[in-house]
């Protein structure tokens, strides 16, 4: 199971990095989402992989799973959800303001022109 | 009554901006602009008073802690107010006060979200300085970044949106790396509390060295990105040059958050006590800091607008600051902390001044081209001269003291000729860049009267418009006059940072975790 999860995280990260390096805002947003999925899985695995065990520590329970990474992942999911929503809005705004979905605004225009 | 008030004082700098920010957000359509401004200003003054109160409490070396929900430390989240955290709180509140005063000249009319975002930005900043938990630091980073995204594109326009998109995407990547680092550290030692991490990393078994170094260097990457250390500085000039002046002034503290986090992690987690991990950061910070100095100075020379030049001077200041922190010695850290305050106020004042100049130059804006004589050249020129002396670090102002102390601390380093040489040469480049801009703006007059100002400041009002700038410059003057006591404080702060067992003791003592203080002897 560990090997499968590592491969999954690796593939998601690699795909995310590839998409992040594209020049269009849509692929950049997709790349960010993929990397976020990868990091969520990674955080989840940081408490070790345990199957069929409750995330509760009690005197009669000997086999349990670490609840903290689950809380961390939940926080990270909420934050990344908000961030994805924001970056999509900003990408749409950039499309409207700059007339192109290129990350620099326009392909043939130098990015350092002033307002 | 008094005792219980003090117990909750540590969390007050978070509650105040959160409550006022939420109120301003909910009531943004019902309250008039004057009332919203009053609320915002009152909240900042409140944070200023809280910061002073906390400063008085921690100045004798006490470390105040606040356990949220009364959960004991390594399991619950803890807020820690030590000298460094409170020092940063005070700088933030002072800077925010003058940035807001400048924003009240019209920037805040552009949208109803300016005031709530301003307070939420302060919430994120205060939280990042106070928190004693690595994951909580990530959360506060996200709060301050989300507010800063809104502030950065405030007012709209193609240049802002383009710079904003780059800023947002690179910071989101940084946040992901932060999570990877936090997850790796948690997987290794099973804690995210900074004090507990410090204890456990000191006893790390050698077979975990590789993953621990990767996590530590990932953290370094994230904080270097926030601090705009070369080669992760490319987002800064475009973002700071494109945004509104008060926002750029407030953002003067944003790079310092990265520097703060680097200093905290460098001394608490990877300090001299950290066994196999100690000395990990200085080896990277020193060369990268020097490289930042060089590239920043070259950028300032090559800049085509005043604001872009100031943005590169921010990069230069980050380079010098992290060089000082990278020395890792008490003298270096103390000098760096003094320089941090100076450079925050000086660059913020410069951004505000550039806005005043830009408003007078009409269509020429702040482009470095000769134009007609400025209407208020005497006032603006005088302010420019003082600001340039401050930023360049020339005597008699506080910049000189900061730079001098950093150079003196650098003399103790083994490769001091490199350090001193690069700092002095980049200082000279900075002076050349500033002299070029000053003479071009104020002496190289061409085409008198042809380019009328689009928003000329009214004659009686121009002094009032310059007041926030003058206020920030006065703070720099206060840094000069009060240099003695302030340097005593930064010396004590550096000593406290290099002796992390005080911090660990304050956080973990309530649950009786035993540790041997002699392990932390410097």
Coordinates of C-alpha atoms in Angstrom, one line a residue:
Chain A
X1 CA 0.0 0.0 0.0
X2 CA 2.9 2.4 0.8
X3 CA 4.5 1.8 -2.6
X4 CA 1.2 2.5 -4.4
X5 CA 0.6 5.7 -2.4
X6 CA 4.1 6.9 -3.0
X7 CA 3.7 6.3 -6.7
X8 CA 0.4 8.1 -6.7
X9 CA 1.9 11.1 -4.9
X10 CA 4.8 11.1 -7.3
X11 CA 2.6 10.9 -10.4
X12 CA 0.3 13.7 -9.2
X13 CA 3.2 16.0 -8.4
X14 CA 4.9 15.3 -11.7
X15 CA 1.7 16.0 -13.6
X16 CA 1.1 19.1 -11.5
X17 CA 4.6 20.5 -12.1
X18 CA 4.3 19.9 -15.8
X19 CA 0.9 21.7 -16.0
X20 CA 2.3 24.6 -13.8
X21 CA 5.0 25.2 -16.3
X22 CA 2.5 25.7 -19.2
X23 CA 1.8 29.2 -20.4
X24 CA -2.0 29.3 -20.1
X25 CA -3.8 30.1 -16.9
X26 CA -6.2 27.2 -17.2
X27 CA -3.5 24.6 -17.2
X28 CA -1.7 26.4 -14.4
X29 CA -4.8 26.2 -12.2
X30 CA -5.2 22.5 -13.0
X31 CA -1.5 22.0 -12.1
X32 CA -2.0 23.7 -8.8
X33 CA -5.0 21.5 -8.1
X34 CA -3.0 18.3 -8.9
X35 CA -0.1 19.4 -6.6
X36 CA -2.6 20.2 -3.9
X37 CA -4.1 16.6 -4.2
X38 CA -0.6 15.2 -4.0
X39 CA 0.3 17.2 -0.8
X40 CA -3.0 16.2 0.8
X41 CA -2.2 12.6 0.3
X42 CA 1.4 13.2 1.5
X43 CA 0.1 14.9 4.7
X44 CA -2.3 12.0 5.2
X45 CA 0.5 9.5 4.9
X46 CA 2.7 11.4 7.4
X47 CA 0.7 9.8 10.2
X48 CA 1.6 6.3 8.8
X49 CA -0.9 4.2 6.9
X50 CA -3.2 2.2 9.2
X51 CA -6.2 0.2 8.0
X52 CA -9.5 -0.4 9.9
X53 CA -8.4 1.4 13.1
X54 CA -10.2 4.2 14.9
X55 CA -8.6 7.6 15.2
X56 CA -9.2 7.5 19.0
X57 CA -6.9 6.8 21.9
X58 CA -8.6 5.0 24.8
X59 CA -7.4 2.5 27.4
X60 CA -9.1 -0.5 25.8
X61 CA -7.9 0.4 22.2
X62 CA -4.5 -0.9 21.3
X63 CA -4.7 -0.5 17.5
X64 CA -5.4 3.1 16.5
X65 CA -4.5 5.6 13.8
X66 CA -3.1 9.1 14.2
X67 CA -5.9 11.6 14.1
X68 CA -3.7 14.7 13.7
X69 CA -2.8 14.3 10.0
X70 CA -6.5 13.9 9.2
X71 CA -7.2 17.2 10.9
X72 CA -4.3 18.8 9.0
X73 CA -5.5 17.4 5.7
X74 CA -9.0 18.8 6.4
X75 CA -7.5 22.3 7.1
X76 CA -5.3 22.0 4.0
X77 CA -8.3 21.0 1.8
X78 CA -10.4 23.9 3.0
X79 CA -7.6 26.4 2.4
X80 CA -6.7 25.0 -1.0
X81 CA -10.4 25.1 -2.0
X82 CA -10.6 28.8 -1.2
X83 CA -7.3 29.5 -3.0
X84 CA -8.4 27.6 -6.1
X85 CA -11.6 29.6 -6.2
X86 CA -9.7 32.8 -5.8
X87 CA -7.1 31.9 -8.5
X88 CA -9.9 31.0 -11.0
X89 CA -11.5 34.3 -10.4
X90 CA -8.2 36.1 -10.9
X91 CA -7.5 34.1 -14.0
X92 CA -10.9 35.1 -15.4
X93 CA -10.2 38.7 -14.5
X94 CA -6.8 38.6 -16.2
X95 CA -8.5 37.1 -19.3
X96 CA -10.9 40.1 -19.3
X97 CA -8.3 42.8 -18.5
X98 CA -5.5 41.5 -20.7
X99 CA -7.5 40.0 -23.5
X100 CA -5.6 36.7 -23.4
X101 CA -5.3 33.7 -21.1
X102 CA -1.5 33.7 -21.4
X103 CA 0.1 34.0 -17.9
X104 CA 2.0 37.1 -19.0
X105 CA -1.1 38.7 -20.5
X106 CA -0.1 38.5 -24.1
X107 CA 2.4 36.3 -26.0
X108 CA 4.1 39.1 -28.0
X109 CA 4.0 41.8 -25.4
X110 CA 6.8 42.3 -22.9
X111 CA 5.5 41.7 -19.4
X112 CA 7.1 44.8 -17.8
X113 CA 5.1 47.6 -19.4
X114 CA 3.7 50.0 -16.9
X115 CA 0.2 51.2 -16.3
Chain B
X1 CA -9.1 41.4 37.1
X2 CA -5.7 42.7 36.1
X3 CA -4.1 39.3 36.3
X4 CA -6.7 37.7 34.0
X5 CA -6.4 40.6 31.6
X6 CA -2.7 40.0 31.2
X7 CA -3.3 36.3 30.6
X8 CA -5.4 37.1 27.5
X9 CA -3.2 39.9 26.3
X10 CA -1.2 37.6 24.0
X11 CA -4.2 36.7 21.9
X12 CA -5.6 40.2 21.8
X13 CA -3.5 41.3 18.7
X14 CA -5.3 38.5 16.8
X15 CA -8.8 39.1 18.1
X16 CA -8.9 42.8 17.5
X17 CA -8.1 42.8 13.7
X18 CA -10.3 39.7 13.3
X19 CA -13.3 41.3 15.0
X20 CA -12.9 44.7 13.3
X21 CA -12.1 43.1 10.0
X22 CA -15.2 40.9 10.1
X23 CA -17.3 43.9 11.2
X24 CA -16.0 46.0 8.3
X25 CA -16.6 43.2 5.9
X26 CA -20.2 42.6 7.0
X27 CA -21.1 46.3 7.3
X28 CA -19.2 47.5 4.2
X29 CA -22.3 48.6 2.4
X30 CA -24.1 50.2 5.4
X31 CA -21.4 52.1 7.1
X32 CA -20.2 55.4 5.6
X33 CA -16.6 55.8 4.4
X34 CA -15.7 58.0 7.4
X35 CA -17.0 55.5 9.9
X36 CA -15.1 52.6 8.2
X37 CA -11.9 54.7 8.2
X38 CA -12.4 55.5 11.9
X39 CA -12.9 51.9 12.8
X40 CA -9.9 50.8 10.9
X41 CA -7.7 53.5 12.3
X42 CA -9.0 52.8 15.9
X43 CA -8.2 49.1 15.4
X44 CA -4.7 49.9 14.4
X45 CA -4.2 52.3 17.3
X46 CA -5.6 49.5 19.5
X47 CA -3.0 47.1 18.1
X48 CA -0.3 49.7 18.7
X49 CA -1.3 50.0 22.3
X50 CA -1.4 46.2 22.7
X51 CA 2.0 45.9 21.1
X52 CA 3.5 48.5 23.5
X53 CA 1.8 46.8 26.5
X54 CA 3.2 43.4 25.4
X55 CA 6.7 45.0 24.9
X56 CA 6.7 46.3 28.4
X57 CA 5.8 42.8 29.7
X58 CA 8.4 40.9 27.7
X59 CA 11.3 43.4 27.8
X60 CA 12.7 41.8 31.0
X61 CA 13.1 38.5 29.2
X62 CA 9.7 37.0 30.1
X63 CA 8.2 34.7 27.5
X64 CA 4.4 34.9 27.6
X65 CA 2.4 31.9 26.3
X66 CA -1.2 31.4 25.5
X67 CA -2.7 28.0 25.2
X68 CA -5.8 28.0 23.0
X69 CA -8.7 26.1 24.5
X70 CA -6.3 25.5 27.5
X71 CA -4.9 22.4 25.8
X72 CA -1.4 21.7 27.0
X73 CA 1.4 22.7 24.7
X74 CA 2.6 20.0 22.3
X75 CA -1.0 18.8 21.7
X76 CA -2.8 22.1 21.5
X77 CA -1.8 25.3 19.6
X78 CA 0.2 27.7 21.6
X79 CA 0.8 31.4 21.0
X80 CA 4.2 32.7 22.2
X81 CA 5.1 36.3 22.8
X82 CA 8.8 36.7 23.2
X83 CA 11.0 39.7 22.5
X84 CA 11.3 39.0 18.7
X85 CA 7.5 38.4 18.2
X86 CA 6.5 41.6 20.0
X87 CA 9.2 43.6 18.3
X88 CA 7.7 42.6 14.9
X89 CA 4.1 43.3 16.2
X90 CA 5.1 46.8 17.1
X91 CA 6.8 47.5 13.7
X92 CA 3.7 46.1 11.9
X93 CA 1.3 48.3 13.8
X94 CA 3.4 51.5 13.3
X95 CA 3.8 50.8 9.6
X96 CA 0.1 50.0 9.2
X97 CA -0.9 53.3 10.9
X98 CA 1.0 55.4 8.4
X99 CA 0.1 53.3 5.4
X100 CA -3.6 53.6 6.3
X101 CA -3.2 57.4 6.7
X102 CA -1.8 57.6 3.2
X103 CA -4.6 55.3 1.9
X104 CA -7.2 57.7 3.3
X105 CA -6.1 60.2 0.6
X106 CA -8.2 58.3 -1.9
X107 CA -6.8 54.8 -2.4
X108 CA -9.6 53.4 -0.2
X109 CA -12.3 54.9 -2.3
X110 CA -11.7 52.4 -5.1
X111 CA -13.5 49.5 -3.5
X112 CA -15.4 48.8 -0.3
X113 CA -13.2 45.8 0.5
X114 CA -10.1 47.8 1.2
X115 CA -10.6 48.3 4.9
X116 CA -11.7 44.7 5.7
X117 CA -8.7 43.4 3.7
X118 CA -6.4 45.7 5.5
X119 CA -7.4 44.4 8.9
X120 CA -7.3 40.8 7.8
X121 CA -3.8 41.4 6.4
X122 CA -2.8 42.6 9.9
X123 CA -4.5 39.5 11.4
X124 CA -2.3 37.2 9.3
X125 CA 0.8 39.2 10.1
X126 CA 0.2 39.3 13.8
X127 CA -0.7 35.6 13.9
X128 CA 2.5 34.6 11.9
X129 CA 4.6 36.5 14.5
X130 CA 2.8 35.1 17.6
X131 CA 2.2 31.5 16.7
X132 CA 4.3 28.7 18.2
X133 CA 3.2 26.0 15.9
X134 CA 4.5 25.2 12.5
X135 CA 1.1 24.2 10.9
X136 CA -0.5 27.3 12.5
X137 CA 2.2 29.4 10.9
X138 CA 1.1 27.9 7.6
X139 CA -2.5 28.9 8.3
X140 CA -1.6 32.5 9.2
X141 CA 0.6 32.7 6.1
X142 CA -2.4 31.7 4.1
X143 CA -4.5 34.4 5.8
X144 CA -2.0 37.1 5.2
X145 CA -1.5 36.0 1.6
X146 CA -5.2 35.8 0.8
X147 CA -5.6 39.4 2.1
X148 CA -2.5 40.5 0.3
X149 CA -3.8 39.1 -3.0
X150 CA -6.9 41.2 -2.6
X151 CA -4.9 44.3 -1.7
X152 CA -2.4 43.8 -4.5
X153 CA -5.0 43.9 -7.2
X154 CA -7.1 46.6 -5.4
X155 CA -8.1 49.2 -7.9
X156 CA -7.7 46.9 -10.8
X157 CA -5.9 47.7 -14.1
X158 CA -4.0 45.4 -16.5
X159 CA -0.5 45.8 -14.8
X160 CA -1.9 45.0 -11.4
X161 CA -3.8 41.9 -12.5
X162 CA -0.9 40.6 -14.4
X163 CA 1.5 41.1 -11.5
X164 CA -1.2 39.8 -9.1
X165 CA -1.6 36.5 -11.1
X166 CA 2.2 35.8 -10.9
X167 CA 2.2 36.7 -7.2
X168 CA -0.7 34.4 -6.4
X169 CA 0.5 31.4 -8.4
X170 CA 4.0 31.5 -7.0
X171 CA 2.8 31.9 -3.5
X172 CA 0.4 29.0 -3.9
X173 CA 3.3 26.8 -5.0
X174 CA 5.2 28.1 -1.9
X175 CA 2.2 27.1 0.3
X176 CA 2.3 23.6 -1.2
X177 CA 6.0 23.3 -0.5
X178 CA 5.3 24.4 3.1
X179 CA 2.8 21.6 3.5
X180 CA 5.3 19.1 2.1
X181 CA 7.9 20.3 4.6
X182 CA 5.4 20.3 7.6
X183 CA 4.2 16.8 6.6
X184 CA 7.7 15.5 6.4
X185 CA 8.7 16.9 9.8
X186 CA 5.5 15.5 11.3
X187 CA 6.2 12.1 9.8
X188 CA 9.7 12.1 11.2
X189 CA 9.2 13.3 14.8
X190 CA 5.4 13.3 15.3
X191 CA 5.0 16.9 16.4
X192 CA 4.5 20.4 14.9
X193 CA 4.9 22.5 18.0
X194 CA 8.0 24.5 17.4
X195 CA 9.4 24.1 20.9
X196 CA 8.7 20.3 20.8
X197 CA 10.2 20.1 17.3
X198 CA 13.3 21.8 18.6
X199 CA 13.7 19.2 21.4
X200 CA 13.0 16.2 19.2
X201 CA 15.1 17.3 16.2
X202 CA 18.1 17.7 18.6
X203 CA 17.8 13.9 19.3
X204 CA 17.2 12.8 15.8
X205 CA 18.6 9.4 14.9
X206 CA 21.3 9.7 12.2
X207 CA 19.4 7.5 9.8
X208 CA 16.7 10.2 9.6
X209 CA 19.2 12.9 8.7
X210 CA 18.4 12.8 4.9
X211 CA 14.6 13.3 5.1
X212 CA 15.1 15.9 7.9
X213 CA 17.5 17.9 5.8
X214 CA 15.1 17.8 2.9
X215 CA 12.3 19.1 5.1
X216 CA 14.5 21.8 6.6
X217 CA 15.6 22.9 3.1
X218 CA 12.0 22.9 1.9
X219 CA 11.1 25.2 4.7
X220 CA 14.1 27.4 3.8
X221 CA 12.8 27.5 0.2
X222 CA 9.3 28.6 1.3
X223 CA 10.6 31.3 3.7
X224 CA 13.1 32.5 1.1
X225 CA 10.3 32.8 -1.4
X226 CA 8.3 35.0 1.0
X227 CA 11.4 37.0 1.8
X228 CA 12.3 37.4 -1.9
X229 CA 15.7 35.9 -1.6
X230 CA 17.5 35.3 -5.0
X231 CA 16.7 33.2 -7.0
X232 CA 13.1 33.4 -5.7
X233 CA 12.9 37.2 -5.9
X234 CA 11.4 37.6 -9.4
X235 CA 7.8 38.1 -8.3
X236 CA 8.7 41.1 -6.1
X237 CA 9.6 44.0 -8.5
X238 CA 6.6 43.6 -10.7
X239 CA 4.1 43.1 -7.8
X240 CA 5.4 46.0 -5.7
X241 CA 5.8 48.4 -8.7
X242 CA 2.3 47.8 -10.0
X243 CA 0.2 48.0 -6.8
X244 CA -1.2 51.1 -5.0
X245 CA 1.3 53.1 -2.9
X246 CA -0.2 52.4 0.6
X247 CA -0.4 48.7 -0.2
X248 CA 3.3 48.6 -1.4
X249 CA 4.2 50.5 1.8
X250 CA 2.3 47.9 3.9
X251 CA 4.0 45.1 1.9
X252 CA 7.4 46.4 3.1
X253 CA 6.7 44.1 6.1
X254 CA 5.7 41.1 4.0
X255 CA 9.3 40.3 3.0
X256 CA 10.2 40.7 6.7
X257 CA 7.7 37.9 7.6
X258 CA 9.8 35.5 5.6
X259 CA 12.9 36.9 7.2
X260 CA 11.3 36.5 10.6
X261 CA 10.3 32.9 9.9
X262 CA 13.8 32.1 8.7
X263 CA 15.3 33.6 11.9
X264 CA 12.9 31.8 14.1
X265 CA 13.5 28.4 12.5
X266 CA 17.2 29.0 12.1
X267 CA 17.7 29.7 15.9
X268 CA 15.0 27.5 17.4
X269 CA 15.0 24.3 15.2
X270 CA 18.5 24.3 13.6
X271 CA 20.6 26.3 16.1
X272 CA 23.8 25.3 17.8
X273 CA 21.9 22.8 20.0
X274 CA 20.3 20.9 17.1
X275 CA 23.0 18.2 16.9
X276 CA 23.4 16.9 13.4
X277 CA 21.1 19.5 11.8
X278 CA 22.8 22.6 13.3
X279 CA 24.3 25.2 11.1
X280 CA 22.1 24.1 8.1
X281 CA 20.7 27.5 7.3
X282 CA 23.7 29.9 7.5
X283 CA 25.5 27.8 4.9
X284 CA 22.7 28.8 2.4
X285 CA 21.7 32.2 3.7
X286 CA 25.1 33.9 3.5
X287 CA 25.9 33.2 -0.2
X288 CA 22.3 33.7 -1.3
X289 CA 22.0 36.9 0.8
X290 CA 25.1 38.3 -0.9
X291 CA 23.9 37.3 -4.4
X292 CA 20.6 39.0 -3.6
X293 CA 22.5 42.2 -2.7
X294 CA 24.3 42.1 -6.0
X295 CA 21.3 41.3 -8.2
X296 CA 19.0 43.8 -6.3
X297 CA 21.6 46.6 -6.8
X298 CA 21.9 45.9 -10.5
X299 CA 18.1 45.8 -10.8
X300 CA 17.9 49.2 -9.0
X301 CA 20.4 50.6 -11.5
X302 CA 18.6 49.3 -14.5
X303 CA 15.0 50.2 -13.4
X304 CA 13.0 52.4 -15.7
X305 CA 10.5 53.7 -13.1
X306 CA 10.9 55.0 -9.6
X307 CA 8.6 52.4 -8.1
X308 CA 10.4 49.5 -9.8
X309 CA 13.7 50.9 -8.4
X310 CA 12.3 51.0 -4.9
X311 CA 11.1 47.5 -5.3
X312 CA 14.7 46.4 -6.2
X313 CA 15.9 48.4 -3.2
X314 CA 13.6 46.2 -1.1
X315 CA 15.4 43.2 -2.6
X316 CA 18.7 44.8 -1.7
X317 CA 17.5 45.3 1.9
X318 CA 16.4 41.6 2.1
X319 CA 19.8 40.6 0.9
X320 CA 21.5 42.6 3.6
X321 CA 19.1 41.5 6.3
X322 CA 19.5 37.8 5.5
X323 CA 23.2 38.2 5.2
X324 CA 23.1 39.5 8.8
X325 CA 20.9 36.7 10.0
X326 CA 23.0 34.2 8.1
X327 CA 26.0 35.2 10.2
X328 CA 24.3 33.3 12.9
X329 CA 26.1 35.3 15.7
X330 CA 24.4 37.4 18.4
X331 CA 26.0 40.5 16.9
X332 CA 24.7 39.7 13.4
X333 CA 21.2 39.0 14.5
X334 CA 21.0 42.1 16.8
X335 CA 22.3 44.3 13.9
X336 CA 19.8 42.6 11.5
X337 CA 16.9 43.2 13.8
X338 CA 17.7 46.9 14.1
X339 CA 18.2 47.1 10.3
X340 CA 14.9 45.3 9.7
X341 CA 12.9 48.1 11.5
X342 CA 14.9 50.8 9.7
X343 CA 14.5 49.3 6.2
X344 CA 10.8 48.6 6.7
X345 CA 10.0 52.2 7.6
X346 CA 12.5 53.7 5.0
X347 CA 11.3 51.7 2.0
X348 CA 7.6 52.2 3.0
X349 CA 8.3 56.0 3.2
X350 CA 9.9 55.8 -0.2
X351 CA 6.9 54.1 -1.8
X352 CA 4.6 56.8 -0.3
X353 CA 6.9 59.5 -1.5
X354 CA 7.1 58.0 -5.0
X355 CA 3.3 58.2 -5.1
X356 CA 3.4 61.9 -4.2
X357 CA 5.9 62.5 -6.9
X358 CA 3.9 60.5 -9.4
X359 CA 0.8 62.4 -8.8
X360 CA 2.6 65.6 -9.6
X361 CA 4.1 64.4 -12.8
X362 CA 0.8 63.7 -14.7
X363 CA 1.2 61.6 -17.8
X364 CA 4.9 61.0 -17.2
X365 CA 3.9 59.1 -14.0
X366 CA 7.1 57.8 -12.3
X367 CA 9.0 57.0 -15.5
X368 CA 12.6 58.0 -15.3
X369 CA 12.3 60.7 -18.1
X370 CA 13.0 64.4 -17.7
X371 CA 9.8 66.4 -17.3
X372 CA 8.6 69.8 -16.3
X373 CA 9.5 71.2 -12.9
X374 CA 7.6 69.7 -10.0
X375 CA 5.2 72.2 -8.3
X376 CA 6.3 71.3 -4.8
X377 CA 9.9 70.6 -5.7
X378 CA 11.3 72.0 -2.5
X379 CA 9.3 69.8 -0.1
X380 CA 9.4 66.7 -2.4
X381 CA 13.1 67.2 -3.1
X382 CA 13.9 67.6 0.5
X383 CA 12.0 64.5 1.4
X384 CA 13.6 62.6 -1.4
X385 CA 17.0 63.6 -0.3
X386 CA 16.4 62.4 3.3
X387 CA 14.8 59.2 2.1
X388 CA 17.6 58.4 -0.3
X389 CA 20.2 59.0 2.5
X390 CA 18.2 56.6 4.7
X391 CA 17.8 53.9 2.1
X392 CA 21.4 54.1 0.9
X393 CA 22.6 53.8 4.4
X394 CA 24.6 57.1 4.5
X395 CA 25.4 59.0 7.7
X396 CA 23.9 60.6 9.8
X397 CA 20.7 58.5 9.6
X398 CA 19.6 55.1 11.0
X399 CA 20.5 53.3 7.8
X400 CA 24.1 54.0 8.4
X401 CA 23.9 52.6 12.0
X402 CA 22.2 49.5 10.8
X403 CA 24.7 48.9 8.0
X404 CA 27.7 49.8 10.1
X405 CA 26.6 47.2 12.8
X406 CA 26.1 44.5 10.2
X407 CA 29.5 45.2 8.7
X408 CA 31.1 45.1 12.2
X409 CA 29.4 41.8 12.9
X410 CA 30.6 40.5 9.5
X411 CA 34.2 41.1 10.5
X412 CA 34.0 38.1 12.8
X413 CA 33.1 35.8 9.9
X414 CA 35.9 33.7 8.4
X415 CA 35.3 35.1 4.8
X416 CA 34.8 38.7 5.9
X417 CA 36.6 40.3 3.0
X418 CA 33.9 39.0 0.6
X419 CA 31.1 40.1 2.9
X420 CA 32.4 43.6 3.5
X421 CA 33.4 44.1 -0.1
X422 CA 30.1 43.1 -1.6
X423 CA 28.1 45.1 1.0
X424 CA 30.1 48.2 0.3
X425 CA 30.1 47.9 -3.5
X426 CA 26.4 47.3 -3.6
X427 CA 25.9 50.2 -1.3
X428 CA 27.8 52.3 -3.8
X429 CA 25.7 51.0 -6.6
X430 CA 22.6 51.9 -4.6
X431 CA 23.9 55.5 -4.1
X432 CA 24.5 55.9 -7.8
X433 CA 21.0 54.6 -8.7
X434 CA 19.4 57.0 -6.2
X435 CA 21.5 60.0 -7.2
X436 CA 20.6 59.3 -10.9
X437 CA 16.9 59.3 -10.0
X438 CA 17.1 62.3 -7.8
X439 CA 18.9 64.5 -10.3
X440 CA 16.6 63.3 -13.1
X441 CA 13.5 64.1 -11.2
X442 CA 14.4 67.4 -9.6
X443 CA 17.2 69.0 -11.7
X444 CA 16.8 67.7 -15.3
X445 CA 13.8 70.0 -16.2
X446 CA 12.6 69.8 -19.8
X447 CA 9.4 71.1 -21.5
X448 CA 8.2 73.4 -18.7
X449 CA 4.5 73.4 -18.3
X450 CA 3.7 71.0 -21.1
X451 CA 2.8 68.0 -18.9
X452 CA 0.2 69.3 -16.4
X453 CA -0.4 67.0 -13.5
X454 CA -3.6 64.9 -13.8
X455 CA -4.3 65.1 -10.1
X456 CA -2.4 68.1 -8.9
X457 CA -2.3 68.4 -5.2
X458 CA -3.9 71.6 -4.0
X459 CA -1.3 74.1 -2.7
X460 CA -2.5 74.3 0.9
X461 CA -3.0 70.5 1.0
X462 CA 0.3 69.2 -0.3
X463 CA 2.0 69.3 3.0
X464 CA -0.9 67.4 4.6
X465 CA -0.6 64.8 1.8
X466 CA 3.0 64.3 2.6
X467 CA 2.3 63.9 6.3
X468 CA 2.3 60.0 6.4
X469 CA 5.6 60.0 4.5
X470 CA 7.0 62.5 7.0
X471 CA 5.7 60.4 9.8
X472 CA 7.6 57.3 8.6
X473 CA 10.7 59.4 8.2
X474 CA 10.3 60.7 11.7
X475 CA 10.1 57.1 12.9
X476 CA 13.5 56.6 11.2
X477 CA 14.8 59.7 13.0
X478 CA 13.5 58.2 16.3
X479 CA 15.4 55.0 15.5
X480 CA 18.5 57.2 15.2
X481 CA 17.9 59.2 18.4
X482 CA 16.8 56.1 20.4
X483 CA 19.5 53.9 18.9
X484 CA 21.1 53.2 22.3
X485 CA 18.1 51.7 24.1
X486 CA 16.9 50.0 20.9
X487 CA 20.2 48.3 20.4
X488 CA 20.2 47.1 24.0
X489 CA 16.8 45.6 23.2
X490 CA 17.9 43.9 19.9
X491 CA 21.0 42.6 21.7
X492 CA 18.8 41.1 24.4
X493 CA 16.5 39.7 21.7
X494 CA 19.4 38.0 19.9
X495 CA 20.6 36.5 23.2
X496 CA 17.2 35.2 23.9
X497 CA 17.0 33.7 20.3
X498 CA 20.4 32.0 20.6
X499 CA 19.4 30.5 24.0
X500 CA 16.3 28.5 22.8
X501 CA 15.8 26.6 26.1
X502 CA 14.0 29.6 27.5
X503 CA 11.5 29.4 24.7
X504 CA 11.1 25.6 25.1
X505 CA 10.9 25.9 28.8
X506 CA 8.1 28.6 28.6
X507 CA 6.1 26.5 26.2
X508 CA 6.5 23.0 27.5
X509 CA 7.0 23.6 31.3
X510 CA 3.2 23.5 32.1
X511 CA 3.1 19.8 31.3
X512 CA 6.4 19.1 33.0
X513 CA 8.4 17.8 30.0
X514 CA 11.9 17.3 31.3
X515 CA 14.9 18.4 29.4
X516 CA 18.5 19.2 30.4
X517 CA 19.3 22.9 30.0
X518 CA 23.0 22.1 29.7
X519 CA 22.3 20.7 26.3
X520 CA 21.4 24.2 25.2
X521 CA 24.4 25.9 26.6
X522 CA 25.9 28.1 23.8

